[in-house]
Amino acid sequence: MTAPIMPKADAAELITAARIRQGLTWSDIAERIDAPVVWTVAALLGQHPVPAEKAAVVVEVLGLGEGVAESLTRQPMRVADDAAASDPTIYRFHEALAVYGPAIKELIHEEFGDGIMSAINFKVDVARRADPDGDRVVVTFDGKFLDYRW
Amino acid sequence: MTAPIMPKADAAELITAARIRQGLTWSDIAERIDAPVVWTVAALLGQHPVPAEKAAVVVEVLGLGEGVAESLTRQPMRVADDAAASDPTIYRFHEALAVYGPAIKELIHEEFGDGIMSAINFKVDVARRADPDGDRVVVTFDGKFLDYRW
Amino acid sequence: MTAPIMPKADAAELITAARIRQGLTWSDIAERIDAPVVWTVAALLGQHPVPAEKAAVVVEVLGLGEGVAESLTRQPMRVADDAAASDPTIYRFHEALAVYGPAIKELIHEEFGDGIMSAINFKVDVARRADPDGDRVVVTFDGKFLDYRW
Amino acid sequence: MTAPIMPKADAAELITAARIRQGLTWSDIAERIDAPVVWTVAALLGQHPVPAEKAAVVVEVLGLGEGVAESLTRQPMRVADDAAASDPTIYRFHEALAVYGPAIKELIHEEFGDGIMSAINFKVDVARRADPDGDRVVVTFDGKFLDYRW
Amino acid sequence: MTAPIMPKADAAELITAARIRQGLTWSDIAERIDAPVVWTVAALLGQHPVPAEKAAVVVEVLGLGEGVAESLTRQPMRVADDAAASDPTIYRFHEALAVYGPAIKELIHEEFGDGIMSAINFKVDVARRADPDGDRVVVTFDGKFLDYRW
Amino acid sequence: MTAPIMPKADAAELITAARIRQGLTWSDIAERIDAPVVWTVAALLGQHPVPAEKAAVVVEVLGLGEGVAESLTRQPMRVADDAAASDPTIYRFHEALAVYGPAIKELIHEEFGDGIMSAINFKVDVARRADPDGDRVVVTFDGKFLDYRW
Amino acid sequence: MTAPIMPKADAAELITAARIRQGLTWSDIAERIDAPVVWTVAALLGQHPVPAEKAAVVVEVLGLGEGVAESLTRQPMRVADDAAASDPTIYRFHEALAVYGPAIKELIHEEFGDGIMSAINFKVDVARRADPDGDRVVVTFDGKFLDYRW
Amino acid sequence: MTAPIMPKADAAELITAARIRQGLTWSDIAERIDAPVVWTVAALLGQHPVPAEKAAVVVEVLGLGEGVAESLTRQPMRVADDAAASDPTIYRFHEALAVYGPAIKELIHEEFGDGIMSAINFKVDVARRADPDGDRVVVTFDGKFLDYRW
Amino acid sequence: MTAPIMPKADAAELITAARIRQGLTWSDIAERIDAPVVWTVAALLGQHPVPAEKAAVVVEVLGLGEGVAESLTRQPMRVADDAAASDPTIYRFHEALAVYGPAIKELIHEEFGDGIMSAINFKVDVARRADPDGDRVVVTFDGKFLDYRW
Amino acid sequence: MTAPIMPKADAAELITAARIRQGLTWSDIAERIDAPVVWTVAALLGQHPVPAEKAAVVVEVLGLGEGVAESLTRQPMRVADDAAASDPTIYRFHEALAVYGPAIKELIHEEFGDGIMSAINFKVDVARRADPDGDRVVVTFDGKFLDYRW
């Protein structure tokens, strides 16, 4: 009863190991817990608290222990991982923001006025678009506009 | 003949001043030069070299001098502006990458294998989506998949 | 017509100089433009676009030029000033967040669930509370709760 | 007798695990030790030394060992956790300070003269305020004014 | 009337130039304005607002203009100068804090309990102490103890 | 014979645990080893090599093993602990240097010429001074003046 | 089944130990798995996922366990190791980029137009070139040109 | 006679402006001064002192003044430009070093023993290699091997 | 056979412990392995690969195991230890470079032309020079001049 | 009388320009002012106050104005120039300290006990030593040993 809760990073490592060894994709797991796939991966990697019933399905599907489920349900501290930002697959998004971020800001203000795209009332999607010159990765950021309102 | 080329930051300031004073939107200008609007804003803010004929249209529409056009056509050094990353409108995108970046990476690899979304063979779009709970900002990153290939 | 818009930092310096020389308080100015005082100070220091009619009142009251008014109405880039964070008057708030931030987070989640206090749909107030042991500074952060919602 | 004192971070993890498993809120615990709730959470997370009698109640309520109580009573090193500052729930407060900090400073000086709000003779409160447009998080910083006095 | 107030750094440069050219020491000036010498130097370098009557004496003694006096009276933003911290004369104090800071903290807590030495209700003195092995620099930090008090 | 020497941080943790459990103050220990109290605390926390005879007294008084004594006698690497600098009790000293450091430098040069206060031929003292407005922490830095001498 | 996958850094350490103890060069191993030698070293140090059949050869040749092979096949997070960049053998390349990087950029644009050398569709080679004044290290970066294409 | 020497950054801007306005390539200029093209660009951008006779040719070809020639001949301080490292065209090289640097180091040691590739007795070349899948940028780093030799 | 090689930091700790316990100086050890003393210390602390025969002598003299010898012979990654740079004994050298580095650079160029002192074909010596005003530490850096040579 | 003193960086630029144009070496100037050459260069670059009589000689020899002399005599703020540390000629010294700094520290302690080499009671020399394998740069750091003395 006095053991600490398993850190979310450890739970994520166990989930990843079981997922790979059982030949399951992230999409398979997302389907099993009936949740959007990006949300599912983010949550299982530790970025969202997972509802208890979904956590129970995850550990059952992957044959993991209750400690993993308990860890998944805990409220996370969402710490930015600066090291991960240097991974080339992730870095390209940061580079795109460096190049286009001020332009995106200009156009949000032009269309909506002074405010932001919420990153909380927010969803993101990753898709493949076939293209004769090479298929494309299409990532859609979709968040509610919030205007500066005193 | 020996004056330096106007820095792109100065050209961007002059373009912005003229655009606002004449009541033109970025979309108006993009239409005039027949270019995608995010590309147009990014380019006029200094992130892309602008073809000479488009630069000529910009300075004509805005009533600016040849020095601005010359500046626009120059190849830029695309330096990341770390300060801009703290602007709340831009920061939300960095926050979304901190929360969802590793998940996006997992799904790119699941769908495409080892590789990246190109940030060079790439386009980005900003759109408004009506929503009864409040309209939404929808930003789409669309880049060619490049696989690690030796 | 081709001069750049006055930088907001320059406008703020001119406003500050005129305000001090005329013996006006920030509260006086806030009253003149019929706006909350913290909002007023933040906006005149460059953190918010000021509606044209309010900007016109500001420059009229302070005897400043149209360039200041134009600068005030522009959409700002809200860059975080890391140097200002070391000023002792401002630093105490950062220190309080270092000491109490994780506790505040715990209690927001306990009361509201997973989510954040908006810093956009948000207002802040500075007040004086008399106290026999020495008067107190009372700063209230008041933002809409936003739940993580996919 | 020669074992080191349990680190406060470990005590906090054990307290959190027991609290969650027993279905207790932070408010429940604060009530048990008759202390303000933000103070209680901060102290149990390691930011304040806890009086021995209160520490004894905490470990009794949560069924933890004496080592946890000993750890709680120790004087802390209050190290700022820069990583935690990137958690979105905490970050919004830092962002608010980036946007409004200089304005808050101006108004403190206008009202009190040259000095600061103490972060030591200080209390903070987290409350919920009902609002038809969505309930609000209200966080109040309340510290004694200290004037620069030689 | 619309010129900005002279930056405190510029005022400090002018004061320094006049002081050196007239062969005045900082102590001479402190005496003239009847203020402690460390306070005087800090204030004239820009770290404290100077009362108007003292500022008037300073500019009169040094033959400077009213703009310097106006600058001196302004409330400063006390920004930490990280570069100055590398000057060997200043660095030795930082090094001493690196070596002895945690010990000083232990002894403050042992003597006073949980709290801090105020850096606001605070004075500092620089003195020379004769010593046959070489005279010594004696710098005394003297601040009111503030206990953590909720 | 081939075990590594106990790290000084571990020795410090053991000393601290024993000291607290036995109800000894740092001053008690300093008296036992006949050494200045700030030196004693700094040395036992790992910042100075402790002479073997004093180390023997420390471990005897506190009932610790020979490994602790061996660790104490080792020459330290005196690494600056940047995290500790954010502890409010320690931070106030850094803040005081940010505000008054350049003034202290000016006065050292005015009194002694070009040079520094040694941080090696140096002692520091922490004292309490009674004051009707609240007792004061008085910390004295006392170091030999060293002139730049080629 | 629920053990985490061995971290790639651990696998790399085991591979290195076995390689050295068996007197094998990196070239020997590259030959065994029929892969380019730079790719082989990078992959075995953890920068590329290794196809299962090649991983099987590696562990067989070096007498390592299946856990190493499983680790090698996993998709890596390619985190930049800033510490390694200070190793003199690696640092010289960074220094060369500091000195010649902008010139390389100019010539890429002069020859190819606006775009980059891909670091994904990319290979690198290390060779020795005999030279009477001392043999030379010749490192060739060879990547597909990608033009900025919207 | 007492004017400062023109900063190399200013000379580089003037050279660039004249080069572009006259429609000359870097290769044209390199040919005129009979020097390798990467060396030429680096030197004219300020990274190498330029022999007086070559500097004279440069200013004559480009129609620039003697001040530019004088600036070119001066010994440079070769300061690393961290901002330039974020330009995508330059960043790809840093990324390649992050991914392949340790492997390159291993192979240099395997082939040459303990030592480095000199970045001083060094040359670099940029070439285009035709490829049916898209032409390639080939950058060759060629430096003398220096062994650690006491 | 599959255990990893002992990290050089661990080997260094074991060597240090044995050296101190046996009352041997670094000079004693350097003599035993017939190597310069600075090289010896640096190598045993992990900065140079140690030839197998010398490593064998070290472990024999100090009574350590073969694992230590194996570790010593491995090629190091020479990572800069930024924390060590804050140790006062080491820091003084960095401070001297901050004060005199640009002057040293000027004189190297004046005497040798454009180039550097090699840090690879390099040796360093530490000596004591008696002086009536206090003995002096004399550290000599001695490296081959390398001219920038394309 | 109210003009600020010329910044030392500007004085250094003027001295450098005049020195180069007149074909004088640093050694020539050092001889003229009868001072050690490294001290002379450091002082004229702004790192030491220059006695008035030597400053007068410098400006007379170089044909500069009184403002330069006044600037030279002023007490400097000796700020570390982190950018200069990346210049390859200077960087090699920092690299040598990264590799050999801890070894130098060990040997200082072995020879002298606990303490440091002073960087204030200190001199440095740059010399050329002929060597058939290439002449060598010999830089000698020579500082008084200071023992930690309470």
PDB file of N, CA and C in Angstrom, chain A residues 15-55:
ATOM      1  N   ILE A  15       4.378  -0.726 -21.857  1.00  0.00           N
ATOM      2  CA  ILE A  15       3.353  -0.790 -22.904  1.00  0.00           C
ATOM      3  C   ILE A  15       4.008  -0.949 -24.270  1.00  0.00           C
ATOM      4  N   THR A  16       5.061  -0.191 -24.496  1.00  0.00           N
ATOM      5  CA  THR A  16       5.753  -0.269 -25.785  1.00  0.00           C
ATOM      6  C   THR A  16       6.337  -1.659 -26.010  1.00  0.00           C
ATOM      7  N   ALA A  17       6.971  -2.194 -24.982  1.00  0.00           N
ATOM      8  CA  ALA A  17       7.578  -3.524 -25.116  1.00  0.00           C
ATOM      9  C   ALA A  17       6.508  -4.562 -25.436  1.00  0.00           C
ATOM     10  N   ALA A  18       5.407  -4.541 -24.704  1.00  0.00           N
ATOM     11  CA  ALA A  18       4.352  -5.528 -24.931  1.00  0.00           C
ATOM     12  C   ALA A  18       3.705  -5.331 -26.299  1.00  0.00           C
ATOM     13  N   ARG A  19       3.488  -4.092 -26.655  1.00  0.00           N
ATOM     14  CA  ARG A  19       2.872  -3.799 -27.957  1.00  0.00           C
ATOM     15  C   ARG A  19       3.703  -4.352 -29.109  1.00  0.00           C
ATOM     16  N   ILE A  20       5.028  -4.099 -29.049  1.00  0.00           N
ATOM     17  CA  ILE A  20       5.901  -4.556 -30.120  1.00  0.00           C
ATOM     18  C   ILE A  20       5.973  -6.086 -30.137  1.00  0.00           C
ATOM     19  N   ARG A  21       6.135  -6.689 -28.960  1.00  0.00           N
ATOM     20  CA  ARG A  21       6.279  -8.155 -28.914  1.00  0.00           C
ATOM     21  C   ARG A  21       5.020  -8.871 -29.377  1.00  0.00           C
ATOM     22  N   GLN A  22       3.873  -8.216 -29.194  1.00  0.00           N
ATOM     23  CA  GLN A  22       2.632  -8.862 -29.625  1.00  0.00           C
ATOM     24  C   GLN A  22       2.234  -8.446 -31.027  1.00  0.00           C
ATOM     25  N   GLY A  23       3.059  -7.647 -31.636  1.00  0.00           N
ATOM     26  CA  GLY A  23       2.770  -7.276 -33.018  1.00  0.00           C
ATOM     27  C   GLY A  23       1.545  -6.398 -33.171  1.00  0.00           C
ATOM     28  N   LEU A  24       1.231  -5.607 -32.155  1.00  0.00           N
ATOM     29  CA  LEU A  24       0.084  -4.719 -32.240  1.00  0.00           C
ATOM     30  C   LEU A  24       0.523  -3.327 -32.672  1.00  0.00           C
ATOM     31  N   THR A  25      -0.300  -2.688 -33.475  1.00  0.00           N
ATOM     32  CA  THR A  25      -0.029  -1.293 -33.812  1.00  0.00           C
ATOM     33  C   THR A  25      -0.725  -0.394 -32.789  1.00  0.00           C
ATOM     34  N   TRP A  26      -0.301   0.893 -32.814  1.00  0.00           N
ATOM     35  CA  TRP A  26      -0.991   1.865 -31.968  1.00  0.00           C
ATOM     36  C   TRP A  26      -2.453   1.962 -32.379  1.00  0.00           C
ATOM     37  N   SER A  27      -2.707   1.809 -33.676  1.00  0.00           N
ATOM     38  CA  SER A  27      -4.089   1.886 -34.152  1.00  0.00           C
ATOM     39  C   SER A  27      -4.922   0.733 -33.599  1.00  0.00           C
ATOM     40  N   ASP A  28      -4.320  -0.439 -33.512  1.00  0.00           N
ATOM     41  CA  ASP A  28      -5.037  -1.572 -32.919  1.00  0.00           C
ATOM     42  C   ASP A  28      -5.486  -1.232 -31.501  1.00  0.00           C
ATOM     43  N   ILE A  29      -4.559  -0.651 -30.745  1.00  0.00           N
ATOM     44  CA  ILE A  29      -4.880  -0.356 -29.351  1.00  0.00           C
ATOM     45  C   ILE A  29      -5.924   0.749 -29.264  1.00  0.00           C
ATOM     46  N   ALA A  30      -5.775   1.757 -30.117  1.00  0.00           N
ATOM     47  CA  ALA A  30      -6.747   2.857 -30.108  1.00  0.00           C
ATOM     48  C   ALA A  30      -8.139   2.320 -30.383  1.00  0.00           C
ATOM     49  N   GLU A  31      -8.211   1.371 -31.310  1.00  0.00           N
ATOM     50  CA  GLU A  31      -9.505   0.781 -31.640  1.00  0.00           C
ATOM     51  C   GLU A  31     -10.075   0.037 -30.437  1.00  0.00           C
ATOM     52  N   ARG A  32      -9.238  -0.714 -29.783  1.00  0.00           N
ATOM     53  CA  ARG A  32      -9.696  -1.478 -28.621  1.00  0.00           C
ATOM     54  C   ARG A  32     -10.264  -0.575 -27.525  1.00  0.00           C
ATOM     55  N   ILE A  33      -9.689   0.598 -27.344  1.00  0.00           N
ATOM     56  CA  ILE A  33     -10.195   1.463 -26.273  1.00  0.00           C
ATOM     57  C   ILE A  33     -11.117   2.541 -26.841  1.00  0.00           C
ATOM     58  N   ASP A  34     -11.414   2.405 -28.129  1.00  0.00           N
ATOM     59  CA  ASP A  34     -12.383   3.313 -28.762  1.00  0.00           C
ATOM     60  C   ASP A  34     -12.006   4.776 -28.516  1.00  0.00           C
ATOM     61  N   ALA A  35     -10.807   5.126 -28.915  1.00  0.00           N
ATOM     62  CA  ALA A  35     -10.338   6.498 -28.718  1.00  0.00           C
ATOM     63  C   ALA A  35      -9.543   6.920 -29.944  1.00  0.00           C
ATOM     64  N   PRO A  36      -9.445   8.218 -30.201  1.00  0.00           N
ATOM     65  CA  PRO A  36      -8.658   8.677 -31.352  1.00  0.00           C
ATOM     66  C   PRO A  36      -7.208   8.231 -31.204  1.00  0.00           C
ATOM     67  N   VAL A  37      -6.567   7.962 -32.319  1.00  0.00           N
ATOM     68  CA  VAL A  37      -5.261   7.305 -32.237  1.00  0.00           C
ATOM     69  C   VAL A  37      -4.175   8.248 -31.704  1.00  0.00           C
ATOM     70  N   VAL A  38      -4.152   9.500 -32.105  1.00  0.00           N
ATOM     71  CA  VAL A  38      -3.105  10.384 -31.569  1.00  0.00           C
ATOM     72  C   VAL A  38      -3.305  10.565 -30.063  1.00  0.00           C
ATOM     73  N   TRP A  39      -4.555  10.740 -29.671  1.00  0.00           N
ATOM     74  CA  TRP A  39      -4.829  10.858 -28.232  1.00  0.00           C
ATOM     75  C   TRP A  39      -4.339   9.610 -27.509  1.00  0.00           C
ATOM     76  N   THR A  40      -4.626   8.452 -28.096  1.00  0.00           N
ATOM     77  CA  THR A  40      -4.252   7.187 -27.459  1.00  0.00           C
ATOM     78  C   THR A  40      -2.745   7.088 -27.265  1.00  0.00           C
ATOM     79  N   VAL A  41      -1.990   7.381 -28.315  1.00  0.00           N
ATOM     80  CA  VAL A  41      -0.532   7.258 -28.196  1.00  0.00           C
ATOM     81  C   VAL A  41      -0.016   8.266 -27.158  1.00  0.00           C
ATOM     82  N   ALA A  42      -0.478   9.497 -27.258  1.00  0.00           N
ATOM     83  CA  ALA A  42      -0.029  10.513 -26.310  1.00  0.00           C
ATOM     84  C   ALA A  42      -0.353  10.087 -24.876  1.00  0.00           C
ATOM     85  N   ALA A  43      -1.556   9.598 -24.687  1.00  0.00           N
ATOM     86  CA  ALA A  43      -1.977   9.219 -23.332  1.00  0.00           C
ATOM     87  C   ALA A  43      -1.151   8.044 -22.807  1.00  0.00           C
ATOM     88  N   LEU A  44      -0.912   7.042 -23.672  1.00  0.00           N
ATOM     89  CA  LEU A  44      -0.164   5.873 -23.199  1.00  0.00           C
ATOM     90  C   LEU A  44       1.320   6.211 -23.002  1.00  0.00           C
ATOM     91  N   LEU A  45       1.802   7.229 -23.701  1.00  0.00           N
ATOM     92  CA  LEU A  45       3.185   7.687 -23.467  1.00  0.00           C
ATOM     93  C   LEU A  45       3.254   8.595 -22.240  1.00  0.00           C
ATOM     94  N   GLY A  46       2.094   8.924 -21.653  1.00  0.00           N
ATOM     95  CA  GLY A  46       2.113   9.634 -20.373  1.00  0.00           C
ATOM     96  C   GLY A  46       1.620  11.064 -20.384  1.00  0.00           C
ATOM     97  N   GLN A  47       1.029  11.514 -21.498  1.00  0.00           N
ATOM     98  CA  GLN A  47       0.651  12.922 -21.587  1.00  0.00           C
ATOM     99  C   GLN A  47      -0.803  13.212 -21.208  1.00  0.00           C
ATOM    100  N   HIS A  48      -1.598  12.173 -21.006  1.00  0.00           N
ATOM    101  CA  HIS A  48      -2.984  12.401 -20.580  1.00  0.00           C
ATOM    102  C   HIS A  48      -3.356  11.368 -19.521  1.00  0.00           C
ATOM    103  N   PRO A  49      -4.197  11.759 -18.561  1.00  0.00           N
ATOM    104  CA  PRO A  49      -4.733  10.738 -17.660  1.00  0.00           C
ATOM    105  C   PRO A  49      -5.694   9.864 -18.474  1.00  0.00           C
ATOM    106  N   VAL A  50      -5.636   8.556 -18.248  1.00  0.00           N
ATOM    107  CA  VAL A  50      -6.476   7.629 -19.001  1.00  0.00           C
ATOM    108  C   VAL A  50      -7.633   7.199 -18.093  1.00  0.00           C
ATOM    109  N   PRO A  51      -8.878   7.298 -18.591  1.00  0.00           N
ATOM    110  CA  PRO A  51      -9.999   6.829 -17.773  1.00  0.00           C
ATOM    111  C   PRO A  51      -9.770   5.375 -17.342  1.00  0.00           C
ATOM    112  N   ALA A  52     -10.219   5.058 -16.135  1.00  0.00           N
ATOM    113  CA  ALA A  52      -9.922   3.741 -15.553  1.00  0.00           C
ATOM    114  C   ALA A  52     -10.366   2.588 -16.443  1.00  0.00           C
ATOM    115  N   GLU A  53     -11.546   2.722 -17.051  1.00  0.00           N
ATOM    116  CA  GLU A  53     -12.031   1.596 -17.855  1.00  0.00           C
ATOM    117  C   GLU A  53     -11.134   1.382 -19.084  1.00  0.00           C
ATOM    118  N   LYS A  54     -10.664   2.479 -19.662  1.00  0.00           N
ATOM    119  CA  LYS A  54      -9.768   2.329 -20.820  1.00  0.00           C
ATOM    120  C   LYS A  54      -8.411   1.768 -20.380  1.00  0.00           C
ATOM    121  N   ALA A  55      -7.926   2.221 -19.251  1.00  0.00           N
ATOM    122  CA  ALA A  55      -6.657   1.702 -18.747  1.00  0.00           C
ATOM    123  C   ALA A  55      -6.760   0.200 -18.500  1.00  0.00           C
TER     124      ALA A  55
END
